[in-house]
Amino acid sequence: MTTYGSFPGTRPRRLRTSPVMRRMVAETRLHPADLILPAFVREGVTEPVPISSMPGVVQHTRDSLKKAAAEAVAAGISGIMLFGVPEESKKDGVGTAGTDPDGILQVALRDVRAEVGDDLLVMSDLCLDEFTDHGHCGVLDEQGRVDNDATLERYAEMAQVQADAGAHVVGPSGMMDGQIGVIRDALDQIGREDVAILAYTAKYASAFYGPFREAVGSSLQGDRRTYQQDPANLRESMRELELDLGEGADMVMVKPAGPYLDVLAKVADAVDVPVVAYQISGEYAMIEAAAEKGWIDRDKAILESLTGIRRAGARSILTYWATEVALTLR
């Protein structure tokens, strides 16, 4: 005689029985509008230049960048974040090309705005590292240290020229103390109250940035540990969050995304402004490299990684797969 009392009455597996059931009960969904495409534009090239450590990603020409922006609109993603790569001869100690109205980043901003208008949020990296011959995110003092307040003066000027070039959103990524307040004041002084600030609130000194440095032709010697956050710290991020919001940040970011999902979740629980996460170059490169070896299923790994970031609390995600994934989701 069979005894049934020992079998479970509650069976969570019932909600996993088929694709349509799993889709109906999914707690987290990805949508094209959740995604933002980071893009690099390089001065003085006539063809896109592949980035060896980021298969499938290129340093764009001005023309290929406009095409990528148009494709992003068609895919339904929300934004494109631009990074400028100047000619090596134009780098100097204070990043002059970063505030030159005719510098590559400002030219690219005007190009993309002319191409897509307001159909795509045109976002601009606001930092000096791509434009300095020493590769740091700020101006150096006589001892070779990054001078916080001298750097803020440069950031204020950068914000104004980027706004004039057409940026809807500026993303100060240098982790200087007080940068959000100074940039907000600089924008308001020229009547650009409409330009939003995406604060890189929790940006960690990460080992996963390596491929990005190839992408922007970084001249960095040493590291950025005196201004980017220590990977060991979480409470420090919450302090940075409070400061950025008090200074007028419209959105806040956690970077990198995958290794810092605990930070992302903590930040998302604490605020009522949009939270953004940046799935950075090293995260991209690891999946692409493992997939190329046949060790993982590329497409499934991409979607799983993005779903995890979204589940942890990110409203929007910067990812180099943005356009590709958006087309898949559609």
Coordinates of C-alpha atoms in Angstrom, one line a residue:
M1 CA 0.0 0.0 0.0
T2 CA 1.4 3.4 -1.0
T3 CA 1.8 6.1 1.6
Y4 CA 1.4 9.6 0.2
G5 CA 1.8 11.7 3.3
S6 CA 5.5 11.8 3.1
F7 CA 5.5 13.6 -0.3
P8 CA 5.6 17.4 -0.5
G9 CA 2.3 19.2 -0.9
T10 CA 4.0 22.5 -1.9
R11 CA 6.0 22.1 -5.1
P12 CA 7.8 25.3 -6.3
R13 CA 8.7 23.3 -9.4
R14 CA 5.2 23.7 -10.7
L15 CA 6.1 27.3 -11.6
R16 CA 9.1 26.1 -13.6
T17 CA 7.4 23.6 -15.8
S18 CA 7.5 25.4 -19.2
P19 CA 8.9 28.5 -20.9
V20 CA 5.6 30.2 -20.8
M21 CA 5.1 29.5 -17.1
R22 CA 8.7 30.7 -16.3
R23 CA 8.1 33.9 -18.4
M24 CA 4.8 34.6 -16.6
V25 CA 6.3 34.4 -13.1
A26 CA 9.6 36.0 -13.8
E27 CA 10.4 38.6 -11.2
T28 CA 13.0 40.5 -13.2
R29 CA 12.8 41.4 -16.9
L30 CA 15.2 43.0 -19.3
H31 CA 13.9 45.6 -21.7
P32 CA 15.8 47.4 -24.5
A33 CA 15.1 50.7 -22.7
D34 CA 17.2 49.5 -19.7
L35 CA 20.3 49.5 -21.8
I36 CA 23.0 52.2 -22.6
L37 CA 25.8 51.6 -25.1
P38 CA 29.3 52.9 -24.3
A39 CA 31.1 53.9 -27.5
F40 CA 34.6 55.0 -28.3
V41 CA 35.4 57.5 -31.1
R42 CA 39.0 58.0 -32.2
E43 CA 40.5 61.0 -33.8
G44 CA 42.3 60.7 -37.1
V45 CA 41.2 57.3 -38.3
T46 CA 39.5 56.5 -41.5
E47 CA 38.2 53.0 -40.6
P48 CA 37.0 51.6 -37.3
V49 CA 39.9 50.2 -35.2
P50 CA 39.2 46.8 -33.5
I51 CA 40.0 46.6 -29.8
S52 CA 41.9 43.3 -29.4
S53 CA 40.9 42.7 -25.8
M54 CA 37.2 43.4 -26.5
P55 CA 36.2 41.3 -29.5
G56 CA 33.4 43.0 -31.4
V57 CA 34.1 46.4 -30.0
V58 CA 35.9 49.1 -32.0
Q59 CA 37.2 52.6 -31.8
H60 CA 34.8 54.4 -34.1
T61 CA 35.4 56.9 -36.8
R62 CA 33.0 59.8 -36.8
D63 CA 31.0 58.2 -39.5
S64 CA 30.8 54.8 -38.0
L65 CA 29.8 56.3 -34.7
K66 CA 26.9 58.0 -36.3
K67 CA 25.9 54.7 -37.8
A68 CA 26.2 53.0 -34.4
A69 CA 24.0 55.7 -32.8
A70 CA 21.3 55.2 -35.5
E71 CA 21.4 51.5 -34.9
A72 CA 21.0 52.1 -31.2
V73 CA 17.8 54.1 -31.9
A74 CA 16.4 51.4 -34.1
A75 CA 17.1 48.8 -31.4
G76 CA 15.2 50.8 -28.8
I77 CA 18.0 51.3 -26.2
S78 CA 17.9 54.5 -24.2
G79 CA 21.3 56.0 -24.5
I80 CA 24.9 56.1 -25.8
M81 CA 27.8 57.1 -23.6
L82 CA 30.7 58.6 -25.6
F83 CA 34.4 58.4 -24.9
G84 CA 36.9 60.4 -26.9
V85 CA 40.3 59.1 -28.0
P86 CA 42.5 62.0 -29.2
E87 CA 45.6 61.8 -31.2
E88 CA 48.6 61.1 -29.0
S89 CA 50.2 64.5 -29.9
K90 CA 47.2 66.4 -28.5
K91 CA 47.6 65.0 -25.0
D92 CA 49.1 67.2 -22.3
G93 CA 49.3 67.6 -18.6
V94 CA 45.9 69.3 -18.1
G95 CA 43.9 67.5 -20.8
T96 CA 43.5 70.5 -23.0
A97 CA 41.8 68.5 -25.8
G98 CA 39.0 67.6 -23.3
T99 CA 37.8 71.2 -23.2
D100 CA 38.6 72.2 -26.7
P101 CA 35.3 72.8 -28.5
D102 CA 36.9 71.2 -31.6
G103 CA 38.3 68.3 -29.6
I104 CA 37.3 64.8 -30.7
L105 CA 34.7 64.2 -27.9
Q106 CA 32.9 67.5 -28.5
V107 CA 32.9 67.0 -32.3
A108 CA 31.5 63.5 -31.8
L109 CA 28.8 64.8 -29.5
R110 CA 27.7 67.3 -32.2
D111 CA 27.8 64.6 -34.8
V112 CA 25.6 62.2 -32.8
R113 CA 23.1 64.9 -31.8
A114 CA 22.8 65.8 -35.4
E115 CA 22.2 62.2 -36.3
V116 CA 19.7 61.2 -33.6
G117 CA 18.4 64.4 -32.2
D118 CA 16.4 63.6 -29.0
D119 CA 15.6 60.0 -30.0
L120 CA 18.5 58.7 -28.0
L121 CA 20.1 60.1 -24.8
V122 CA 23.5 61.4 -25.8
M123 CA 25.7 61.0 -22.8
S124 CA 29.3 62.1 -22.3
D125 CA 32.1 60.8 -20.2
L126 CA 33.4 63.8 -18.2
C127 CA 36.9 63.0 -17.2
L128 CA 40.5 64.0 -18.1
D129 CA 42.2 60.6 -18.3
E130 CA 41.7 60.1 -22.1
F131 CA 43.3 63.5 -22.7
T132 CA 46.2 63.7 -20.3
D133 CA 49.7 62.6 -21.2
H134 CA 50.1 61.0 -17.7
G135 CA 46.7 59.2 -17.9
H136 CA 45.3 60.3 -14.6
C137 CA 41.8 61.6 -14.2
G138 CA 42.9 65.0 -13.0
V139 CA 45.6 67.7 -12.9
L140 CA 48.8 66.8 -11.1
D141 CA 50.5 69.0 -8.5
E142 CA 54.3 69.5 -8.1
Q143 CA 54.6 66.2 -6.2
G144 CA 52.8 64.3 -9.0
R145 CA 49.6 63.8 -6.9
V146 CA 46.2 64.4 -8.4
D147 CA 45.2 67.9 -7.3
N148 CA 41.5 67.6 -6.4
D149 CA 40.5 71.3 -6.5
A150 CA 42.5 72.2 -9.6
T151 CA 40.8 69.2 -11.3
L152 CA 37.4 70.5 -10.4
E153 CA 38.1 73.7 -12.3
R154 CA 38.8 71.6 -15.4
Y155 CA 35.7 69.5 -14.9
A156 CA 33.6 72.7 -14.7
E157 CA 34.9 73.8 -18.1
M158 CA 34.5 70.3 -19.5
A159 CA 30.8 70.2 -18.4
Q160 CA 30.1 73.5 -20.2
V161 CA 31.7 72.6 -23.5
Q162 CA 30.1 69.1 -23.5
A163 CA 26.7 70.7 -22.8
D164 CA 27.3 73.2 -25.6
A165 CA 28.2 70.3 -27.9
G166 CA 24.9 68.6 -27.3
A167 CA 25.2 66.3 -24.3
H168 CA 21.9 65.5 -22.7
V169 CA 23.7 63.8 -19.8
V170 CA 27.3 64.3 -18.4
G171 CA 28.9 61.5 -16.5
P172 CA 31.7 62.7 -14.2
S173 CA 33.8 59.6 -13.7
G174 CA 37.0 61.0 -12.0
M175 CA 35.9 60.5 -8.4
M176 CA 37.1 63.9 -7.3
D177 CA 35.6 65.2 -4.0
G178 CA 32.9 67.8 -4.7
Q179 CA 32.7 67.2 -8.4
I180 CA 28.9 66.9 -8.7
G181 CA 28.3 70.3 -7.0
V182 CA 30.9 72.1 -9.1
I183 CA 29.6 70.6 -12.3
R184 CA 26.0 71.4 -11.4
D185 CA 26.9 75.0 -10.7
A186 CA 28.9 75.3 -13.9
L187 CA 26.0 74.0 -16.0
D188 CA 23.5 76.2 -14.3
Q189 CA 25.7 79.3 -14.8
I190 CA 25.4 78.9 -18.6
G191 CA 21.7 78.2 -18.5
R192 CA 21.9 74.5 -19.0
E193 CA 19.7 73.4 -16.1
D194 CA 18.3 70.8 -18.5
V195 CA 21.5 68.8 -18.7
A196 CA 21.4 65.9 -16.2
I197 CA 24.3 64.5 -14.2
L198 CA 24.9 60.8 -13.9
A199 CA 27.2 60.6 -10.9
Y200 CA 29.8 57.8 -10.8
T201 CA 29.1 57.4 -7.1
A202 CA 30.7 54.1 -6.4
K203 CA 33.6 53.7 -8.8
Y204 CA 36.1 51.1 -7.5
A205 CA 39.8 50.8 -8.3
S206 CA 39.2 47.6 -10.2
A207 CA 41.4 45.0 -11.9
F208 CA 38.7 44.6 -14.5
Y209 CA 39.4 47.9 -16.3
G210 CA 42.3 46.6 -18.3
P211 CA 40.6 46.3 -21.7
F212 CA 39.1 49.8 -21.4
R213 CA 42.6 51.2 -21.1
E214 CA 43.4 49.8 -24.5
A215 CA 40.1 51.1 -25.8
V216 CA 40.9 54.7 -24.9
G217 CA 44.6 54.5 -25.5
S218 CA 45.4 55.3 -21.9
S219 CA 48.8 56.7 -21.0
L220 CA 48.4 55.8 -17.3
Q221 CA 51.5 54.9 -15.3
G222 CA 50.7 53.5 -11.8
D223 CA 47.2 53.3 -10.5
R224 CA 44.2 55.4 -9.4
R225 CA 43.9 54.1 -5.9
T226 CA 44.2 57.6 -4.3
Y227 CA 40.8 58.6 -5.8
Q228 CA 38.9 55.5 -6.9
Q229 CA 37.4 53.5 -4.1
D230 CA 39.0 50.5 -2.3
P231 CA 37.3 47.3 -3.3
A232 CA 37.2 46.3 0.3
N233 CA 34.8 49.0 1.3
L234 CA 31.0 49.3 1.2
R235 CA 30.1 51.9 3.8
E236 CA 32.4 54.3 1.9
S237 CA 30.0 54.0 -1.1
M238 CA 27.1 55.0 1.0
R239 CA 28.9 58.1 2.2
E240 CA 29.7 59.0 -1.4
L241 CA 26.1 58.4 -2.3
E242 CA 24.9 60.9 0.3
L243 CA 27.4 63.5 -0.8
D244 CA 26.5 63.1 -4.5
L245 CA 22.8 63.4 -3.9
G246 CA 23.3 66.4 -1.7
E247 CA 25.3 68.1 -4.5
G248 CA 22.6 67.6 -7.1
A249 CA 23.1 64.2 -8.8
D250 CA 20.2 63.2 -11.0
M251 CA 21.2 59.6 -11.3
V252 CA 23.9 57.5 -9.5
M253 CA 26.1 54.7 -10.7
V254 CA 27.9 51.7 -9.4
K255 CA 31.0 50.6 -11.4
P256 CA 32.0 47.8 -12.0
A257 CA 28.7 45.9 -11.9
G258 CA 29.2 42.2 -11.6
P259 CA 31.8 42.0 -8.8
Y260 CA 29.9 44.7 -6.8
L261 CA 26.3 43.5 -6.9
D262 CA 26.1 43.8 -3.1
V263 CA 27.0 47.5 -3.4
L264 CA 24.5 47.9 -6.2
A265 CA 21.7 46.4 -4.1
K266 CA 22.5 48.5 -1.1
V267 CA 22.5 51.7 -3.2
A268 CA 19.3 50.8 -4.9
D269 CA 17.6 50.2 -1.6
A270 CA 18.7 53.5 -0.2
V271 CA 17.6 56.0 -3.0
D272 CA 14.7 57.2 -5.0
V273 CA 16.7 58.4 -8.0
P274 CA 17.5 56.1 -10.9
V275 CA 20.4 53.7 -10.3
V276 CA 22.8 52.8 -13.1
A277 CA 25.4 50.0 -13.3
Y278 CA 28.3 49.8 -15.7
Q279 CA 29.1 46.3 -16.9
I280 CA 32.7 47.1 -17.7
S281 CA 35.3 46.0 -20.2
G282 CA 36.8 43.2 -18.2
E283 CA 33.4 41.7 -17.5
Y284 CA 32.7 41.8 -21.3
A285 CA 36.1 40.4 -22.2
M286 CA 35.8 37.4 -19.8
I287 CA 32.6 36.2 -21.2
E288 CA 33.7 36.7 -24.8
A289 CA 37.0 34.9 -24.2
A290 CA 35.4 32.0 -22.4
A291 CA 32.8 31.7 -25.1
E292 CA 35.5 31.8 -27.8
K293 CA 37.1 28.8 -26.1
G294 CA 33.8 27.0 -26.1
W295 CA 33.7 26.9 -22.3
I296 CA 30.3 28.7 -21.9
D297 CA 27.2 29.5 -23.9
R298 CA 27.9 33.1 -25.0
D299 CA 24.3 34.3 -25.5
K300 CA 23.0 32.7 -22.3
A301 CA 25.9 34.0 -20.3
I302 CA 25.3 37.6 -21.5
L303 CA 21.6 37.5 -20.7
E304 CA 22.2 35.9 -17.3
S305 CA 24.9 38.5 -16.4
L306 CA 22.6 41.4 -17.3
T307 CA 19.6 39.9 -15.6
G308 CA 21.7 39.6 -12.4
I309 CA 22.6 43.3 -12.6
R310 CA 19.0 44.2 -13.2
R311 CA 17.8 42.0 -10.3
A312 CA 20.3 43.6 -7.9
G313 CA 18.6 47.0 -8.5
A314 CA 20.0 48.7 -11.6
R315 CA 17.4 50.7 -13.4
S316 CA 19.8 51.1 -16.4
I317 CA 22.9 49.2 -17.5
L318 CA 25.8 50.4 -19.5
T319 CA 27.0 47.4 -21.5
Y320 CA 28.9 46.9 -24.7
W321 CA 26.3 44.4 -25.8
A322 CA 23.5 46.9 -25.5
T323 CA 22.4 47.0 -29.2
E324 CA 22.8 43.3 -29.7
V325 CA 20.9 42.4 -26.6
A326 CA 18.1 44.9 -27.4
L327 CA 17.6 43.3 -30.8
T328 CA 17.4 39.9 -29.1
L329 CA 14.9 41.1 -26.6
R330 CA 12.7 42.6 -29.3

